[in-house]
XYZ file of C-alpha atoms in Angstrom:
362
model
C -17.005 26.049 10.490
C -15.954 22.498 9.641
C -17.866 20.708 6.914
C -20.091 17.865 8.137
C -18.714 14.372 8.144
C -19.289 12.725 4.716
C -22.159 10.257 4.663
C -19.911 7.309 3.907
C -17.970 7.865 7.139
C -21.062 7.688 9.342
C -20.632 3.979 9.995
C -18.427 1.435 11.745
C -15.589 2.414 9.387
C -15.698 5.987 10.703
C -12.439 7.904 10.253
C -11.247 10.298 12.941
C -8.527 12.923 12.835
C -5.561 13.876 14.936
C -3.945 17.282 14.702
C -0.522 18.084 13.293
C 0.639 19.769 16.550
C 0.463 16.387 18.292
C 2.870 14.644 15.916
C 5.609 12.909 17.887
C 9.073 13.855 16.683
C 11.578 11.359 18.085
C 15.123 12.385 18.856
C 17.631 10.343 16.856
C 20.996 10.935 18.431
C 23.287 9.481 15.764
C 23.725 6.871 13.077
C 26.337 5.010 15.144
C 23.896 2.252 16.079
C 24.227 -1.511 15.623
C 22.005 -3.202 13.047
C 22.530 -6.740 14.399
C 19.013 -7.812 15.327
C 18.811 -11.465 16.342
C 16.281 -13.967 17.640
C 15.941 -13.824 21.411
C 17.017 -10.202 21.698
C 14.980 -8.332 24.340
C 14.300 -4.609 24.178
C 12.064 -2.290 26.153
C 9.555 0.145 24.719
C 8.790 3.611 26.011
C 5.696 2.271 27.762
C 7.735 -0.201 29.798
C 6.811 -3.352 27.875
C 9.680 -5.744 27.130
C 9.620 -7.305 23.660
C 11.485 -10.428 22.568
C 12.423 -10.806 18.896
C 11.309 -14.191 17.541
C 12.199 -14.378 13.848
C 12.687 -12.146 10.801
C 9.786 -11.780 8.388
C 9.695 -11.377 4.638
C 12.497 -11.750 2.117
C 15.100 -8.975 2.352
C 16.964 -7.733 -0.702
C 20.370 -9.235 -1.441
C 23.054 -8.175 1.079
C 20.378 -6.564 3.241
C 19.397 -7.658 6.721
C 15.701 -8.115 7.431
C 14.316 -5.032 9.140
C 10.905 -6.558 9.970
C 10.605 -9.073 12.819
C 7.944 -10.997 14.663
C 8.146 -10.237 18.380
C 6.277 -11.211 21.530
C 5.518 -9.469 24.800
C 7.909 -11.182 27.208
C 5.300 -11.189 29.977
C 2.536 -12.443 27.652
C 4.057 -14.802 25.054
C 0.714 -15.146 23.258
C 0.750 -11.407 22.424
C 2.491 -11.013 19.060
C 3.715 -7.805 17.455
C 5.629 -6.630 14.421
C 8.957 -4.910 15.046
C 10.280 -2.612 12.334
C 13.857 -1.339 12.305
C 15.637 1.003 9.897
C 16.688 -0.853 6.731
C 20.334 -1.949 7.019
C 23.093 -3.984 5.434
C 23.612 -7.658 6.227
C 26.316 -6.973 8.821
C 26.892 -5.169 12.092
C 27.687 -1.788 10.525
C 25.845 1.335 11.727
C 22.687 2.397 9.998
C 23.039 5.151 7.464
C 21.539 8.567 8.075
C 19.185 7.818 5.177
C 17.896 4.660 6.889
C 17.371 6.487 10.173
C 15.593 9.340 8.408
C 13.275 6.833 6.702
C 12.302 5.270 10.030
C 11.864 8.706 11.585
C 9.499 9.740 8.775
C 7.472 6.545 9.066
C 7.244 6.967 12.833
C 6.027 10.549 12.411
C 3.344 9.360 9.996
C 2.284 6.582 12.387
C 1.946 9.165 15.152
C 0.060 11.524 12.868
C -2.524 8.847 12.055
C -2.592 7.338 15.554
C -6.334 7.927 15.964
C -7.326 6.805 12.473
C -8.714 3.249 12.651
C -7.911 2.281 9.049
C -4.142 2.580 9.630
C -2.327 -0.245 11.400
C -1.745 0.834 14.994
C 1.610 1.836 16.425
C 1.764 -0.028 19.760
C 5.054 1.257 21.168
C 8.413 2.743 20.266
C 11.797 1.315 21.280
C 14.256 4.212 21.628
C 17.793 4.236 20.280
C 19.132 3.727 23.801
C 17.920 0.116 23.674
C 19.799 -2.748 21.936
C 19.374 -2.378 18.177
C 17.073 0.613 18.734
C 15.298 2.550 17.344
C 12.349 0.301 16.497
C 8.641 0.667 15.907
C 6.340 -1.869 17.550
C 3.274 -2.381 15.388
C 0.003 -4.265 15.582
C 0.312 -7.772 14.101
C -2.081 -9.221 11.529
C -2.377 -12.758 10.235
C -2.252 -12.039 6.495
C -1.407 -9.435 3.915
C -3.855 -8.990 1.054
C -1.205 -10.556 -1.176
C -1.058 -13.673 1.029
C -4.843 -13.926 1.062
C -5.156 -13.425 -2.703
C -2.811 -16.380 -3.222
C -4.659 -18.590 -0.714
C -8.058 -18.699 -2.435
C -10.362 -16.570 -4.612
C -12.396 -13.956 -2.767
C -16.158 -13.709 -3.061
C -17.592 -10.579 -4.672
C -18.781 -9.347 -1.265
C -15.352 -9.919 0.271
C -13.691 -7.975 -2.534
C -15.963 -4.976 -2.118
C -15.644 -5.009 1.669
C -11.848 -5.213 1.546
C -11.525 -2.559 -1.146
C -13.851 -0.237 0.739
C -11.616 -0.595 3.777
C -8.534 0.171 1.690
C -10.252 3.199 0.185
C -11.193 4.548 3.602
C -7.566 4.173 4.649
C -6.466 6.199 1.636
C -9.139 8.781 2.397
C -7.702 9.426 5.855
C -4.376 10.212 4.192
C -5.894 12.416 1.495
C -7.864 14.398 4.086
C -4.540 15.780 5.296
C -3.361 16.832 1.859
C -0.998 13.852 1.668
C -0.592 10.936 -0.734
C -0.046 7.305 0.310
C 2.136 6.675 -2.819
C 2.850 2.950 -2.328
C -0.485 1.192 -2.428
C -0.068 -2.502 -3.216
C -1.437 -5.786 -1.912
C 1.577 -6.302 0.333
C 0.805 -3.039 2.156
C -2.747 -4.051 3.058
C -3.186 -6.373 6.044
C -6.165 -8.501 7.006
C -7.444 -9.923 10.261
C -9.963 -12.747 10.506
C -9.206 -14.187 7.059
C -9.935 -17.911 6.648
C -7.767 -19.372 3.887
C -9.916 -22.508 3.606
C -13.318 -20.942 2.962
C -15.151 -17.598 2.915
C -16.345 -16.291 6.252
C -20.046 -16.571 6.980
C -19.999 -12.828 7.628
C -17.619 -10.992 5.288
C -17.808 -7.963 7.597
C -15.731 -9.910 10.119
C -12.696 -9.217 7.932
C -10.497 -6.475 9.394
C -8.721 -4.289 6.828
C -5.841 -1.894 7.505
C -3.171 0.011 5.600
C 0.091 -1.337 6.956
C 2.974 0.891 5.873
C 3.156 4.652 6.368
C 6.763 5.057 5.243
C 6.027 6.410 1.768
C 3.309 8.927 2.669
C 4.251 12.326 1.276
C 3.003 15.527 -0.270
C 2.208 15.647 -4.034
C 5.370 15.823 -6.126
C 7.033 14.723 -9.355
C 9.471 12.121 -8.003
C 9.220 8.460 -8.981
C 6.930 6.522 -6.650
C 4.966 3.289 -6.299
C 5.800 -0.314 -7.153
C 5.902 -0.804 -10.927
C 2.765 -2.950 -11.179
C 0.609 -0.346 -9.425
C 2.284 2.803 -10.785
C -0.053 5.290 -12.460
C 0.536 6.526 -16.035
C 1.367 10.057 -14.899
C 4.149 8.685 -12.686
C 5.418 6.338 -15.410
C 5.739 9.290 -17.788
C 7.386 11.691 -15.364
C 4.495 14.079 -14.865
C 3.452 15.646 -11.574
C 1.146 13.551 -9.422
C -1.396 14.107 -6.681
C -3.715 11.951 -4.574
C -5.308 10.578 -7.755
C -2.260 8.343 -8.206
C -3.486 6.344 -5.187
C -6.840 5.856 -6.905
C -5.057 4.318 -9.898
C -3.164 1.881 -7.658
C -6.413 1.023 -5.913
C -8.071 0.310 -9.265
C -5.254 -2.014 -10.335
C -5.605 -4.003 -7.105
C -9.347 -4.261 -7.695
C -8.746 -5.472 -11.261
C -6.322 -8.123 -10.013
C -8.810 -9.410 -7.445
C -11.498 -9.666 -10.130
C -9.050 -11.545 -12.363
C -8.198 -13.963 -9.547
C -11.896 -14.780 -9.144
C -12.125 -16.157 -12.676
C -8.514 -17.250 -13.303
C -6.979 -17.891 -9.901
C -3.606 -19.275 -10.992
C -2.770 -16.527 -13.471
C -0.862 -13.402 -12.483
C -2.879 -10.202 -12.448
C -2.609 -7.283 -14.848
C 1.047 -6.101 -15.133
C 2.183 -8.708 -12.593
C 2.993 -11.256 -15.294
C 5.608 -9.071 -17.009
C 9.068 -10.535 -16.434
C 12.317 -8.768 -17.368
C 16.002 -9.201 -16.652
C 16.360 -5.894 -14.841
C 14.162 -3.448 -12.973
C 14.743 -0.848 -15.678
C 13.635 -3.263 -18.402
C 10.527 -4.185 -16.436
C 9.719 -0.501 -15.910
C 10.030 0.223 -19.622
C 7.999 -2.862 -20.571
C 5.142 -2.047 -18.192
C 5.160 1.602 -19.241
C 4.940 0.656 -22.917
C 2.210 -1.928 -22.326
C 0.198 0.510 -20.242
C 0.465 3.153 -22.980
C -1.014 0.688 -25.472
C -3.644 -0.720 -23.115
C -5.020 2.755 -22.384
C -4.235 4.381 -25.763
C -2.196 7.200 -24.232
C -1.158 8.509 -27.657
C -4.751 9.634 -28.230
C -4.809 11.747 -25.058
C -3.556 15.358 -25.199
C -2.422 15.058 -21.572
C 0.370 12.763 -22.792
C 0.625 13.245 -26.558
C 1.069 17.030 -26.327
C 3.745 16.786 -23.650
C 7.162 16.741 -25.360
C 8.788 14.665 -22.639
C 6.021 12.058 -22.795
C 5.872 12.032 -26.583
C 9.533 11.001 -26.780
C 8.908 7.754 -24.893
C 5.369 6.889 -26.011
C 5.355 3.691 -28.096
C 3.877 3.521 -31.580
C 0.083 3.867 -31.251
C -1.914 0.627 -31.504
C -5.518 1.819 -31.071
C -6.874 -1.578 -32.079
C -5.394 -3.034 -28.881
C -6.712 -0.362 -26.526
C -8.756 -1.726 -23.616
C -8.244 -5.318 -24.702
C -7.508 -6.046 -21.030
C -11.154 -5.215 -20.275
C -12.415 -7.416 -23.106
C -10.263 -10.298 -21.881
C -11.695 -9.981 -18.378
C -15.250 -10.037 -19.722
C -14.471 -13.134 -21.810
C -13.131 -14.913 -18.720
C -16.302 -14.201 -16.787
C -15.864 -10.930 -14.880
C -19.326 -9.274 -14.785
C -19.862 -6.342 -17.121
C -20.874 -3.942 -14.356
C -17.559 -4.579 -12.578
C -15.632 -3.886 -15.784
C -17.625 -0.699 -16.351
C -16.722 0.460 -12.850
C -13.034 -0.334 -13.407
C -12.971 1.744 -16.587
C -14.469 4.658 -14.649
C -11.838 4.320 -11.915
C -8.883 3.927 -14.295
C -8.897 6.823 -16.767
C -5.216 7.447 -17.621
C -5.686 11.215 -17.430
C -5.595 11.883 -13.664
C -7.825 14.930 -14.101
C -10.624 12.629 -15.285
C -10.167 10.064 -12.522
C -12.760 9.646 -9.784
C -11.780 10.853 -6.335
C -11.880 8.581 -3.298
C -14.935 10.429 -2.048
C -16.752 10.017 -5.377
C -16.063 6.273 -5.381
C -17.308 5.879 -1.824
C -20.442 7.904 -2.480
C -21.200 6.030 -5.717
C -22.577 3.121 -3.679
C -20.747 0.550 -5.821
C -18.831 -0.864 -2.861
C -22.016 -1.254 -0.833
C -23.585 -3.658 -3.318
C-alpha cells in the first residue's frame, strides 16, 4: 500500500507523479545534423504547431553557438516559448554525439516529470527531421530567480514562498530516487514578478525548476556550479539528494544577504579567480574554513580529504553567520540556515523535514 501524501503536499503546490514506463524515448537517428539556428527559422513540432525562432537568449561560452532561443507560435505571435537545442559550436558543423545524448537525457527527464507542476512544462518536441532539429519547446517565463534577485530585494514573505516552491520542485525529483544536481538561481524561473515593487499577494508568484538536464542518480562525479557546490562534492566524496539541500541553503543565504546588502555579491559569489580551477580551489578552501571541516571526522579522517584540507582556522568558523547578523539578517533566519547547512551530509535536514518544520509557512 502506498504511504499517504505528506501533509505539506496537500495544498495548491501539490506534487503528482508519472510512472517510469511512460517515459518518452526519442529516436535520434544520427549526429549529422546542422547546428545553424537563425532568427526567422520555422520548424514544426510533433503536435503540428509551427514555431518561429526570434532571437538567441543568454550568453554562450566562447566559440559556442547559443542553444537557447526565444520562439513564437507562428499562428499566435503573442504566444512565446523557449526553444532548446543541443549545445554546439559556433559554426554549421554537426552536433557531437555527446551533445545529442545530453539533449536526449534532458528530454527524457522532462517527459518523466511531465505531470509534476513544479517543473517547467515541456510544450512540444521538434524532431530531427525538421530544420535544426531536434529541439525542445518549453514554457516561457519572464524572469529567472537570478534576474529577479538583481532587480530588487525580496520581502521575507516572497523569499519563503519562492524557496518553498523550489524545495517542492526538488522533492518531486527526490521522490524518484534522483538528484537535481545543478540547483542555482539561474535554474529557477518566476512568473508574475514585478521588478518595481513587491506584489500585493506574494502567492501570485509562480515558481518552477527550469532545467532537467543534470538530473541523475547519486554518484561520486563532480557536479553543481561552484558557488552552490556542497562540501562533499568539493572534496570528492559520494553524494546523494542531500547535496541539493546544500545548494538550496546557499541560495536562501544569498537572498537573505541581498535583503540587507543588495549591491554586494552573495556568499561564494564574490570570489574571483583567473581560471575555473583556481576559483574551485579558492571556494573549496574558504568553505572548509567557514564550516571548520577539519574538526569533522567525516572529512578529517578521510585520507583523500585530509590531503587538500587547508590549515584549520577554528576562530574563523561560522563568521559568515556572524556577518549576516551584524548586517541585519534576523537571528531566527540565521539559526535556520545553520540547521540546513551542516557540512556533514548525514546531519543535513531532508527536504521533507524542512517542509514539515513550518519555517517556510511563517
